[in-house]
GROMACS .gro file of C-alpha atoms in nm:
model
  299
    1UNK     CA    1   3.570   2.843   0.775
    2UNK     CA    2   3.490   3.057   1.081
    3UNK     CA    3   3.705   3.356   0.988
    4UNK     CA    4   3.654   3.446   0.623
    5UNK     CA    5   3.307   3.373   0.494
    6UNK     CA    6   3.306   3.123   0.210
    7UNK     CA    7   2.986   3.171   0.013
    8UNK     CA    8   3.029   2.850  -0.193
    9UNK     CA    9   3.082   2.642   0.123
   10UNK     CA   10   2.785   2.805   0.292
   11UNK     CA   11   2.569   2.717  -0.010
   12UNK     CA   12   2.683   2.354   0.005
   13UNK     CA   13   2.600   2.328   0.374
   14UNK     CA   14   2.264   2.496   0.322
   15UNK     CA   15   2.164   2.277   0.027
   16UNK     CA   16   2.276   1.966   0.214
   17UNK     CA   17   2.063   2.070   0.510
   18UNK     CA   18   1.760   2.141   0.295
   19UNK     CA   19   1.786   1.802   0.128
   20UNK     CA   20   1.820   1.632   0.470
   21UNK     CA   21   1.513   1.823   0.584
   22UNK     CA   22   1.313   1.662   0.305
   23UNK     CA   23   1.371   1.328   0.477
   24UNK     CA   24   1.222   1.466   0.799
   25UNK     CA   25   0.923   1.595   0.603
   26UNK     CA   26   0.845   1.246   0.477
   27UNK     CA   27   0.800   1.124   0.833
   28UNK     CA   28   0.608   1.437   0.935
   29UNK     CA   29   0.356   1.398   0.650
   30UNK     CA   30   0.240   1.068   0.798
   31UNK     CA   31   0.173   1.241   1.128
   32UNK     CA   32  -0.021   1.522   0.956
   33UNK     CA   33  -0.254   1.289   0.766
   34UNK     CA   34  -0.364   1.109   1.083
   35UNK     CA   35  -0.385   1.420   1.299
   36UNK     CA   36  -0.566   1.628   1.038
   37UNK     CA   37  -0.856   1.383   0.997
   38UNK     CA   38  -0.885   1.214   1.337
   39UNK     CA   39  -0.706   1.436   1.586
   40UNK     CA   40  -0.468   1.153   1.687
   41UNK     CA   41  -0.095   1.213   1.731
   42UNK     CA   42   0.021   0.880   1.591
   43UNK     CA   43   0.340   0.799   1.780
   44UNK     CA   44   0.343   0.458   1.613
   45UNK     CA   45   0.448   0.619   1.283
   46UNK     CA   46   0.816   0.546   1.360
   47UNK     CA   47   0.740   0.182   1.431
   48UNK     CA   48   0.544   0.156   1.108
   49UNK     CA   49   0.844   0.306   0.923
   50UNK     CA   50   1.076   0.044   1.083
   51UNK     CA   51   0.832  -0.240   1.010
   52UNK     CA   52   0.812  -0.145   0.641
   53UNK     CA   53   1.190  -0.120   0.596
   54UNK     CA   54   1.254  -0.444   0.792
   55UNK     CA   55   0.991  -0.635   0.597
   56UNK     CA   56   1.122  -0.522   0.262
   57UNK     CA   57   1.492  -0.586   0.329
   58UNK     CA   58   1.418  -0.926   0.489
   59UNK     CA   59   1.217  -1.037   0.183
   60UNK     CA   60   1.496  -0.925  -0.051
   61UNK     CA   61   1.758  -1.108   0.158
   62UNK     CA   62   1.550  -1.428   0.130
   63UNK     CA   63   1.563  -1.414  -0.247
   64UNK     CA   64   1.235  -1.239  -0.327
   65UNK     CA   65   1.281  -1.021  -0.640
   66UNK     CA   66   1.299  -0.648  -0.569
   67UNK     CA   67   0.968  -0.551  -0.743
   68UNK     CA   68   0.775  -0.837  -0.578
   69UNK     CA   69   0.923  -0.753  -0.235
   70UNK     CA   70   0.813  -0.394  -0.283
   71UNK     CA   71   0.463  -0.499  -0.389
   72UNK     CA   72   0.426  -0.738  -0.094
   73UNK     CA   73   0.550  -0.477   0.153
   74UNK     CA   74   0.313  -0.222   0.000
   75UNK     CA   75   0.020  -0.459   0.048
   76UNK     CA   76   0.128  -0.541   0.403
   77UNK     CA   77   0.152  -0.173   0.501
   78UNK     CA   78  -0.197  -0.113   0.363
   79UNK     CA   79  -0.330  -0.401   0.572
   80UNK     CA   80  -0.137  -0.282   0.877
   81UNK     CA   81  -0.288   0.064   0.848
   82UNK     CA   82  -0.637  -0.080   0.814
   83UNK     CA   83  -0.583  -0.312   1.109
   84UNK     CA   84  -0.464  -0.029   1.332
   85UNK     CA   85  -0.770   0.180   1.251
   86UNK     CA   86  -1.004  -0.113   1.309
   87UNK     CA   87  -0.848  -0.256   1.627
   88UNK     CA   88  -0.718   0.058   1.799
   89UNK     CA   89  -0.870   0.380   1.675
   90UNK     CA   90  -1.230   0.278   1.620
   91UNK     CA   91  -1.287   0.135   1.971
   92UNK     CA   92  -1.139   0.452   2.121
   93UNK     CA   93  -1.342   0.704   1.927
   94UNK     CA   94  -1.448   1.004   2.142
   95UNK     CA   95  -1.187   0.922   2.408
   96UNK     CA   96  -0.962   1.202   2.540
   97UNK     CA   97  -0.658   1.287   2.321
   98UNK     CA   98  -0.415   1.163   2.587
   99UNK     CA   99  -0.585   0.820   2.576
  100UNK     CA  100  -0.544   0.799   2.201
  101UNK     CA  101  -0.181   0.916   2.222
  102UNK     CA  102  -0.099   0.650   2.484
  103UNK     CA  103  -0.271   0.390   2.267
  104UNK     CA  104  -0.046   0.475   1.969
  105UNK     CA  105   0.258   0.480   2.201
  106UNK     CA  106   0.176   0.128   2.321
  107UNK     CA  107   0.103   0.026   1.965
  108UNK     CA  108   0.453   0.132   1.860
  109UNK     CA  109   0.607  -0.118   2.105
  110UNK     CA  110   0.369  -0.390   1.987
  111UNK     CA  111   0.471  -0.335   1.620
  112UNK     CA  112   0.840  -0.334   1.711
  113UNK     CA  113   0.795  -0.650   1.914
  114UNK     CA  114   0.619  -0.828   1.628
  115UNK     CA  115   0.893  -0.712   1.386
  116UNK     CA  116   1.159  -0.847   1.620
  117UNK     CA  117   0.976  -1.174   1.660
  118UNK     CA  118   0.932  -1.227   1.284
  119UNK     CA  119   1.252  -1.080   1.138
  120UNK     CA  120   1.504  -1.084   1.427
  121UNK     CA  121   1.718  -0.806   1.568
  122UNK     CA  122   2.021  -0.800   1.337
  123UNK     CA  123   2.113  -0.487   1.141
  124UNK     CA  124   2.048  -0.505   0.767
  125UNK     CA  125   2.206  -0.312   0.487
  126UNK     CA  126   1.942  -0.180   0.245
  127UNK     CA  127   2.056  -0.104  -0.108
  128UNK     CA  128   1.795   0.063  -0.331
  129UNK     CA  129   2.038   0.082  -0.624
  130UNK     CA  130   2.075   0.459  -0.585
  131UNK     CA  131   2.426   0.596  -0.588
  132UNK     CA  132   2.532   0.840  -0.312
  133UNK     CA  133   2.810   0.987  -0.526
  134UNK     CA  134   2.828   1.368  -0.510
  135UNK     CA  135   2.709   1.566  -0.810
  136UNK     CA  136   2.826   1.916  -0.894
  137UNK     CA  137   2.539   2.147  -0.971
  138UNK     CA  138   2.610   2.516  -1.027
  139UNK     CA  139   2.940   2.469  -0.847
  140UNK     CA  140   2.774   2.305  -0.544
  141UNK     CA  141   2.837   1.943  -0.446
  142UNK     CA  142   2.510   1.762  -0.380
  143UNK     CA  143   2.445   1.400  -0.278
  144UNK     CA  144   2.277   1.197  -0.552
  145UNK     CA  145   2.081   1.004  -0.290
  146UNK     CA  146   1.958   1.328  -0.127
  147UNK     CA  147   1.842   1.453  -0.467
  148UNK     CA  148   1.649   1.128  -0.522
  149UNK     CA  149   1.491   1.158  -0.175
  150UNK     CA  150   1.395   1.518  -0.246
  151UNK     CA  151   1.240   1.425  -0.579
  152UNK     CA  152   1.047   1.140  -0.412
  153UNK     CA  153   0.914   1.373  -0.141
  154UNK     CA  154   0.817   1.635  -0.399
  155UNK     CA  155   0.631   1.372  -0.600
  156UNK     CA  156   0.452   1.244  -0.289
  157UNK     CA  157   0.346   1.593  -0.182
  158UNK     CA  158   0.221   1.667  -0.535
  159UNK     CA  159   0.021   1.344  -0.549
  160UNK     CA  160  -0.130   1.406  -0.205
  161UNK     CA  161  -0.219   1.765  -0.291
  162UNK     CA  162  -0.394   1.657  -0.614
  163UNK     CA  163  -0.563   1.372  -0.427
  164UNK     CA  164  -0.703   1.605  -0.161
  165UNK     CA  165  -0.813   1.866  -0.413
  166UNK     CA  166  -0.962   1.667  -0.700
  167UNK     CA  167  -1.087   1.327  -0.577
  168UNK     CA  168  -1.407   1.249  -0.389
  169UNK     CA  169  -1.219   1.067  -0.115
  170UNK     CA  170  -0.976   1.358  -0.085
  171UNK     CA  171  -1.263   1.603  -0.055
  172UNK     CA  172  -1.413   1.378   0.216
  173UNK     CA  173  -1.081   1.393   0.401
  174UNK     CA  174  -1.088   1.771   0.391
  175UNK     CA  175  -1.449   1.783   0.504
  176UNK     CA  176  -1.376   1.564   0.804
  177UNK     CA  177  -1.069   1.770   0.887
  178UNK     CA  178  -1.264   2.099   0.868
  179UNK     CA  179  -1.571   1.991   1.067
  180UNK     CA  180  -1.629   1.634   1.179
  181UNK     CA  181  -1.990   1.686   1.286
  182UNK     CA  182  -2.085   1.861   0.962
  183UNK     CA  183  -1.922   1.574   0.768
  184UNK     CA  184  -2.135   1.323   0.957
  185UNK     CA  185  -2.446   1.537   0.898
  186UNK     CA  186  -2.400   1.519   0.518
  187UNK     CA  187  -2.366   1.143   0.526
  188UNK     CA  188  -1.989   1.082   0.521
  189UNK     CA  189  -1.886   0.752   0.679
  190UNK     CA  190  -1.607   0.832   0.921
  191UNK     CA  191  -1.484   0.474   0.977
  192UNK     CA  192  -1.424   0.429   0.604
  193UNK     CA  193  -1.246   0.763   0.580
  194UNK     CA  194  -1.028   0.693   0.883
  195UNK     CA  195  -0.940   0.350   0.749
  196UNK     CA  196  -0.830   0.504   0.417
  197UNK     CA  197  -0.623   0.765   0.601
  198UNK     CA  198  -0.442   0.506   0.813
  199UNK     CA  199  -0.377   0.293   0.505
  200UNK     CA  200  -0.231   0.598   0.328
  201UNK     CA  201  -0.012   0.675   0.630
  202UNK     CA  202   0.115   0.315   0.608
  203UNK     CA  203   0.221   0.367   0.247
  204UNK     CA  204   0.400   0.691   0.344
  205UNK     CA  205   0.576   0.496   0.620
  206UNK     CA  206   0.691   0.251   0.354
  207UNK     CA  207   0.846   0.524   0.136
  208UNK     CA  208   1.007   0.695   0.436
  209UNK     CA  209   1.124   0.363   0.579
  210UNK     CA  210   1.300   0.258   0.258
  211UNK     CA  211   1.479   0.595   0.221
  212UNK     CA  212   1.582   0.616   0.588
  213UNK     CA  213   1.680   0.248   0.589
  214UNK     CA  214   1.901   0.299   0.285
  215UNK     CA  215   2.069   0.593   0.455
  216UNK     CA  216   2.112   0.463   0.812
  217UNK     CA  217   2.077   0.088   0.774
  218UNK     CA  218   1.769  -0.108   0.882
  219UNK     CA  219   1.798  -0.139   1.260
  220UNK     CA  220   1.558  -0.095   1.553
  221UNK     CA  221   1.689   0.255   1.631
  222UNK     CA  222   1.534   0.352   1.295
  223UNK     CA  223   1.199   0.396   1.472
  224UNK     CA  224   1.352   0.690   1.666
  225UNK     CA  225   1.340   0.888   1.344
  226UNK     CA  226   0.992   0.975   1.460
  227UNK     CA  227   1.149   1.207   1.716
  228UNK     CA  228   1.305   1.411   1.436
  229UNK     CA  229   0.958   1.481   1.299
  230UNK     CA  230   0.831   1.649   1.617
  231UNK     CA  231   1.024   1.977   1.579
  232UNK     CA  232   0.917   1.980   1.213
  233UNK     CA  233   0.551   1.954   1.317
  234UNK     CA  234   0.590   2.224   1.582
  235UNK     CA  235   0.730   2.467   1.327
  236UNK     CA  236   0.506   2.377   1.035
  237UNK     CA  237   0.180   2.293   1.218
  238UNK     CA  238   0.036   1.953   1.301
  239UNK     CA  239  -0.246   1.982   1.047
  240UNK     CA  240  -0.067   2.111   0.737
  241UNK     CA  241   0.110   1.904   0.468
  242UNK     CA  242   0.271   2.223   0.337
  243UNK     CA  243   0.378   2.299   0.695
  244UNK     CA  244   0.543   1.954   0.720
  245UNK     CA  245   0.748   2.029   0.408
  246UNK     CA  246   0.847   2.384   0.507
  247UNK     CA  247   0.916   2.279   0.867
  248UNK     CA  248   1.139   1.994   0.746
  249UNK     CA  249   1.339   2.229   0.523
  250UNK     CA  250   1.388   2.479   0.808
  251UNK     CA  251   1.492   2.212   1.060
  252UNK     CA  252   1.728   2.041   0.814
  253UNK     CA  253   1.897   2.369   0.720
  254UNK     CA  254   1.917   2.482   1.083
  255UNK     CA  255   2.083   2.161   1.198
  256UNK     CA  256   2.356   2.165   0.931
  257UNK     CA  257   2.429   2.538   0.955
  258UNK     CA  258   2.436   2.527   1.337
  259UNK     CA  259   2.671   2.228   1.345
  260UNK     CA  260   2.916   2.390   1.102
  261UNK     CA  261   2.908   2.750   1.220
  262UNK     CA  262   2.811   2.724   1.590
  263UNK     CA  263   2.940   2.377   1.670
  264UNK     CA  264   3.305   2.482   1.705
  265UNK     CA  265   3.206   2.730   1.981
  266UNK     CA  266   3.010   2.475   2.188
  267UNK     CA  267   3.222   2.163   2.135
  268UNK     CA  268   3.018   2.005   1.858
  269UNK     CA  269   2.711   1.782   1.877
  270UNK     CA  270   2.473   2.077   1.839
  271UNK     CA  271   2.307   1.908   1.541
  272UNK     CA  272   2.139   1.654   1.766
  273UNK     CA  273   1.953   1.906   1.988
  274UNK     CA  274   1.935   2.246   1.818
  275UNK     CA  275   1.604   2.155   1.645
  276UNK     CA  276   1.435   2.102   1.985
  277UNK     CA  277   1.561   2.437   2.111
  278UNK     CA  278   1.414   2.602   1.802
  279UNK     CA  279   1.084   2.414   1.848
  280UNK     CA  280   1.060   2.520   2.214
  281UNK     CA  281   1.127   2.882   2.122
  282UNK     CA  282   0.869   2.864   1.844
  283UNK     CA  283   0.606   2.722   2.078
  284UNK     CA  284   0.639   3.035   2.291
  285UNK     CA  285   0.579   3.264   1.992
  286UNK     CA  286   0.341   3.074   1.763
  287UNK     CA  287   0.206   2.754   1.922
  288UNK     CA  288  -0.003   2.661   1.619
  289UNK     CA  289   0.296   2.655   1.382
  290UNK     CA  290   0.352   2.850   1.063
  291UNK     CA  291   0.060   2.688   0.876
  292UNK     CA  292  -0.142   2.529   1.154
  293UNK     CA  293  -0.498   2.636   1.222
  294UNK     CA  294  -0.571   2.782   1.564
  295UNK     CA  295  -0.886   2.620   1.704
  296UNK     CA  296  -1.172   2.854   1.779
  297UNK     CA  297  -1.316   2.805   2.123
  298UNK     CA  298  -1.679   2.910   2.183
  299UNK     CA  299  -1.776   3.025   2.528
   0.00000   0.00000   0.00000
């Protein structure tokens, strides 16, 4: 594996990494939506992801039919997003970014505490009915579950792109992201837009939570998936949905390739930290990310 280069094996590792990166992108997209329209780095995204997965699997285990459990969790995540905007973001409007960040950090512990109080702390197995059997495509073995996750992410990105480009609410999102004061001047109602954004981020947390819960099991460490999104955002840019996707693909591929080809030289375990090394190096070269917009400061 280290001596003679095996092109087929390299392709399998690369494709596996790219498909894993799609899972990171799903989490990162939730960050981007909030940051793009309100300038808040929502550290509670991981807790929302955990809350969605825990709610869904707990309802299913109590005999609620799968479609109804999904519908109820969907409605709950919408309400949770609206409640966060109303109770946390709105009272802290115009506060320094560090204040907003600390508020979302505290909120993450509140959400986890409520989830623990309501659903308990036991680990749950989440079965979405999707096989993880390997498929052979063009001579490359690919996980069926990873393909499903990639297709889900692609559908979500497509829907969001169309939403931002062709709907009135989406255009309002873009206007607020481009220039908040100009958006206010033309009569856009920021509280309503922010509420919609947080509700949308809650739905994204639901999708990401179900996919990550099915892969890792629904447990409280699931909220730490949020840490995997940070290198993705550094590479892609905190205000770009496309950047979240591209950054996720890069990080996913980098982790798998580094573990297989560099791991033997450093004793293994490189997959858990190589993304942060790459993010740190990237910050020194291009702090705004590949697709992020550099703010213009006026003297």
